[in-house]
Structures are given as structure tokens and as C-alpha cells.
């Protein structure tokens, strides 16, 4: 897995576009002692000043599924 670095310009652009209200993170530790894999679900609640605009979320793990609603 390769992590890219968020540029100052990207951070400013995203900050101007989004206002995050909250982060909810649910971690499933079932089987943690038996192996290296574990699952979590992260929910980010936010508003966007330009509906339909493109943006991105930084992640530090492999993503199985992502949904935007």
C-alpha cells in the first residue's frame, strides 16, 4: 500500500469545500488475536458548499467498499 501526501493546496481546497460535522468509527476486534486483519466502518457526516463537486477522503488502510449518500 502506498500513501500519498496531501498537498497544502489540496487541503485548502477541501477545507473551503467541506464542513465536517462528525466522524463515527466502529471497530470490530473479533479475531484480532488470531490474525492481522480486522474490520472497521467509518462514517463521516459533512456538508458541501458546492453540491456535486469532486473531493476525496484520506485512508490509511485497504478499502473494501465506499458509499457516498
mmCIF file with all atom_site columns, C-alpha atoms in Angstrom:
data_model
loop_
_atom_site.group_PDB
_atom_site.id
_atom_site.type_symbol
_atom_site.label_atom_id
_atom_site.label_alt_id
_atom_site.label_comp_id
_atom_site.label_asym_id
_atom_site.label_entity_id
_atom_site.label_seq_id
_atom_site.pdbx_PDB_ins_code
_atom_site.Cartn_x
_atom_site.Cartn_y
_atom_site.Cartn_z
_atom_site.occupancy
_atom_site.B_iso_or_equiv
_atom_site.pdbx_formal_charge
_atom_site.auth_seq_id
_atom_site.auth_comp_id
_atom_site.auth_asym_id
_atom_site.auth_atom_id
_atom_site.pdbx_PDB_model_num
ATOM 1  C CA . UNK A 1 1  ? 0.000   0.000   0.000  1.00 0.00 ? 1  UNK A CA 1
ATOM 2  C CA . UNK A 1 2  ? 1.362   3.413   -0.983 1.00 0.00 ? 2  UNK A CA 1
ATOM 3  C CA . UNK A 1 3  ? 0.329   6.528   0.893  1.00 0.00 ? 3  UNK A CA 1
ATOM 4  C CA . UNK A 1 4  ? 0.323   9.828   -0.945 1.00 0.00 ? 4  UNK A CA 1
ATOM 5  C CA . UNK A 1 5  ? 0.944   13.129  0.772  1.00 0.00 ? 5  UNK A CA 1
ATOM 6  C CA . UNK A 1 6  ? -1.844  15.677  0.891  1.00 0.00 ? 6  UNK A CA 1
ATOM 7  C CA . UNK A 1 7  ? -0.575  18.963  -0.529 1.00 0.00 ? 7  UNK A CA 1
ATOM 8  C CA . UNK A 1 8  ? -1.239  22.291  1.140  1.00 0.00 ? 8  UNK A CA 1
ATOM 9  C CA . UNK A 1 9  ? -3.293  23.368  -1.909 1.00 0.00 ? 9  UNK A CA 1
ATOM 10 C CA . UNK A 1 10 ? -5.425  20.180  -1.779 1.00 0.00 ? 10 UNK A CA 1
ATOM 11 C CA . UNK A 1 11 ? -6.029  20.666  1.946  1.00 0.00 ? 11 UNK A CA 1
ATOM 12 C CA . UNK A 1 12 ? -7.093  24.292  1.450  1.00 0.00 ? 12 UNK A CA 1
ATOM 13 C CA . UNK A 1 13 ? -9.379  23.425  -1.471 1.00 0.00 ? 13 UNK A CA 1
ATOM 14 C CA . UNK A 1 14 ? -11.042 20.630  0.509  1.00 0.00 ? 14 UNK A CA 1
ATOM 15 C CA . UNK A 1 15 ? -11.340 22.805  3.613  1.00 0.00 ? 15 UNK A CA 1
ATOM 16 C CA . UNK A 1 16 ? -13.102 25.522  1.592  1.00 0.00 ? 16 UNK A CA 1
ATOM 17 C CA . UNK A 1 17 ? -15.462 22.942  0.079  1.00 0.00 ? 17 UNK A CA 1
ATOM 18 C CA . UNK A 1 18 ? -16.398 20.750  3.075  1.00 0.00 ? 18 UNK A CA 1
ATOM 19 C CA . UNK A 1 19 ? -17.517 21.268  6.635  1.00 0.00 ? 19 UNK A CA 1
ATOM 20 C CA . UNK A 1 20 ? -17.273 18.070  8.697  1.00 0.00 ? 20 UNK A CA 1
ATOM 21 C CA . UNK A 1 21 ? -19.876 17.719  11.464 1.00 0.00 ? 21 UNK A CA 1
ATOM 22 C CA . UNK A 1 22 ? -18.698 14.395  12.903 1.00 0.00 ? 22 UNK A CA 1
ATOM 23 C CA . UNK A 1 23 ? -16.769 11.156  12.483 1.00 0.00 ? 23 UNK A CA 1
ATOM 24 C CA . UNK A 1 24 ? -18.236 7.838   13.689 1.00 0.00 ? 24 UNK A CA 1
ATOM 25 C CA . UNK A 1 25 ? -15.844 4.866   13.757 1.00 0.00 ? 25 UNK A CA 1
ATOM 26 C CA . UNK A 1 26 ? -16.953 1.316   14.579 1.00 0.00 ? 26 UNK A CA 1
ATOM 27 C CA . UNK A 1 27 ? -14.106 -1.197  15.044 1.00 0.00 ? 27 UNK A CA 1
ATOM 28 C CA . UNK A 1 28 ? -14.744 -4.974  15.011 1.00 0.00 ? 28 UNK A CA 1
ATOM 29 C CA . UNK A 1 29 ? -11.961 -6.635  17.019 1.00 0.00 ? 29 UNK A CA 1
ATOM 30 C CA . UNK A 1 30 ? -13.361 -10.157 16.592 1.00 0.00 ? 30 UNK A CA 1
ATOM 31 C CA . UNK A 1 31 ? -10.450 -12.454 15.801 1.00 0.00 ? 31 UNK A CA 1
ATOM 32 C CA . UNK A 1 32 ? -7.820  -9.768  16.381 1.00 0.00 ? 32 UNK A CA 1
ATOM 33 C CA . UNK A 1 33 ? -5.560  -12.138 18.332 1.00 0.00 ? 33 UNK A CA 1
ATOM 34 C CA . UNK A 1 34 ? -5.804  -14.811 15.614 1.00 0.00 ? 34 UNK A CA 1
ATOM 35 C CA . UNK A 1 35 ? -4.522  -12.674 12.737 1.00 0.00 ? 35 UNK A CA 1
ATOM 36 C CA . UNK A 1 36 ? -3.584  -9.324  11.330 1.00 0.00 ? 36 UNK A CA 1
ATOM 37 C CA . UNK A 1 37 ? -6.926  -8.476  9.706  1.00 0.00 ? 37 UNK A CA 1
ATOM 38 C CA . UNK A 1 38 ? -9.712  -6.554  11.368 1.00 0.00 ? 38 UNK A CA 1
ATOM 39 C CA . UNK A 1 39 ? -12.656 -4.542  10.132 1.00 0.00 ? 39 UNK A CA 1
ATOM 40 C CA . UNK A 1 40 ? -13.955 -1.076  10.824 1.00 0.00 ? 40 UNK A CA 1
ATOM 41 C CA . UNK A 1 41 ? -16.700 1.137   9.481  1.00 0.00 ? 41 UNK A CA 1
ATOM 42 C CA . UNK A 1 42 ? -16.088 4.883   9.352  1.00 0.00 ? 42 UNK A CA 1
ATOM 43 C CA . UNK A 1 43 ? -18.880 7.360   8.718  1.00 0.00 ? 43 UNK A CA 1
ATOM 44 C CA . UNK A 1 44 ? -18.092 10.997  8.001  1.00 0.00 ? 44 UNK A CA 1
ATOM 45 C CA . UNK A 1 45 ? -21.003 13.445  8.206  1.00 0.00 ? 45 UNK A CA 1
ATOM 46 C CA . UNK A 1 46 ? -20.350 16.669  6.307  1.00 0.00 ? 46 UNK A CA 1
ATOM 47 C CA . UNK A 1 47 ? -21.862 19.450  4.226  1.00 0.00 ? 47 UNK A CA 1
ATOM 48 C CA . UNK A 1 48 ? -20.511 20.697  0.910  1.00 0.00 ? 48 UNK A CA 1
ATOM 49 C CA . UNK A 1 49 ? -20.597 24.306  -0.260 1.00 0.00 ? 49 UNK A CA 1
ATOM 50 C CA . UNK A 1 50 ? -20.745 23.153  -3.919 1.00 0.00 ? 50 UNK A CA 1
ATOM 51 C CA . UNK A 1 51 ? -23.052 20.110  -4.252 1.00 0.00 ? 51 UNK A CA 1
ATOM 52 C CA . UNK A 1 52 ? -21.750 17.773  -6.956 1.00 0.00 ? 52 UNK A CA 1
ATOM 53 C CA . UNK A 1 53 ? -18.136 18.939  -6.589 1.00 0.00 ? 53 UNK A CA 1
ATOM 54 C CA . UNK A 1 54 ? -15.324 16.369  -6.592 1.00 0.00 ? 54 UNK A CA 1
ATOM 55 C CA . UNK A 1 55 ? -13.228 15.679  -3.498 1.00 0.00 ? 55 UNK A CA 1
ATOM 56 C CA . UNK A 1 56 ? -11.577 12.757  -1.710 1.00 0.00 ? 56 UNK A CA 1
ATOM 57 C CA . UNK A 1 57 ? -11.060 11.114  1.679  1.00 0.00 ? 57 UNK A CA 1
ATOM 58 C CA . UNK A 1 58 ? -7.667  10.079  3.047  1.00 0.00 ? 58 UNK A CA 1
ATOM 59 C CA . UNK A 1 59 ? -7.448  6.457   4.169  1.00 0.00 ? 59 UNK A CA 1
ATOM 60 C CA . UNK A 1 60 ? -4.561  4.518   5.697  1.00 0.00 ? 60 UNK A CA 1
ATOM 61 C CA . UNK A 1 61 ? -5.923  1.013   5.115  1.00 0.00 ? 61 UNK A CA 1
ATOM 62 C CA . UNK A 1 62 ? -7.332  -1.055  2.272  1.00 0.00 ? 62 UNK A CA 1
ATOM 63 C CA . UNK A 1 63 ? -10.886 -0.015  1.435  1.00 0.00 ? 63 UNK A CA 1
ATOM 64 C CA . UNK A 1 64 ? -13.352 -2.813  0.746  1.00 0.00 ? 64 UNK A CA 1
ATOM 65 C CA . UNK A 1 65 ? -16.301 -0.554  -0.022 1.00 0.00 ? 65 UNK A CA 1
ATOM 66 C CA . UNK A 1 66 ? -17.096 3.163   -0.023 1.00 0.00 ? 66 UNK A CA 1
ATOM 67 C CA . UNK A 1 67 ? -20.534 4.752   -0.238 1.00 0.00 ? 67 UNK A CA 1
ATOM 68 C CA . UNK A 1 68 ? -21.481 8.401   -0.581 1.00 0.00 ? 68 UNK A CA 1
ATOM 69 C CA . UNK A 1 69 ? -25.024 9.439   0.183  1.00 0.00 ? 69 UNK A CA 1
#
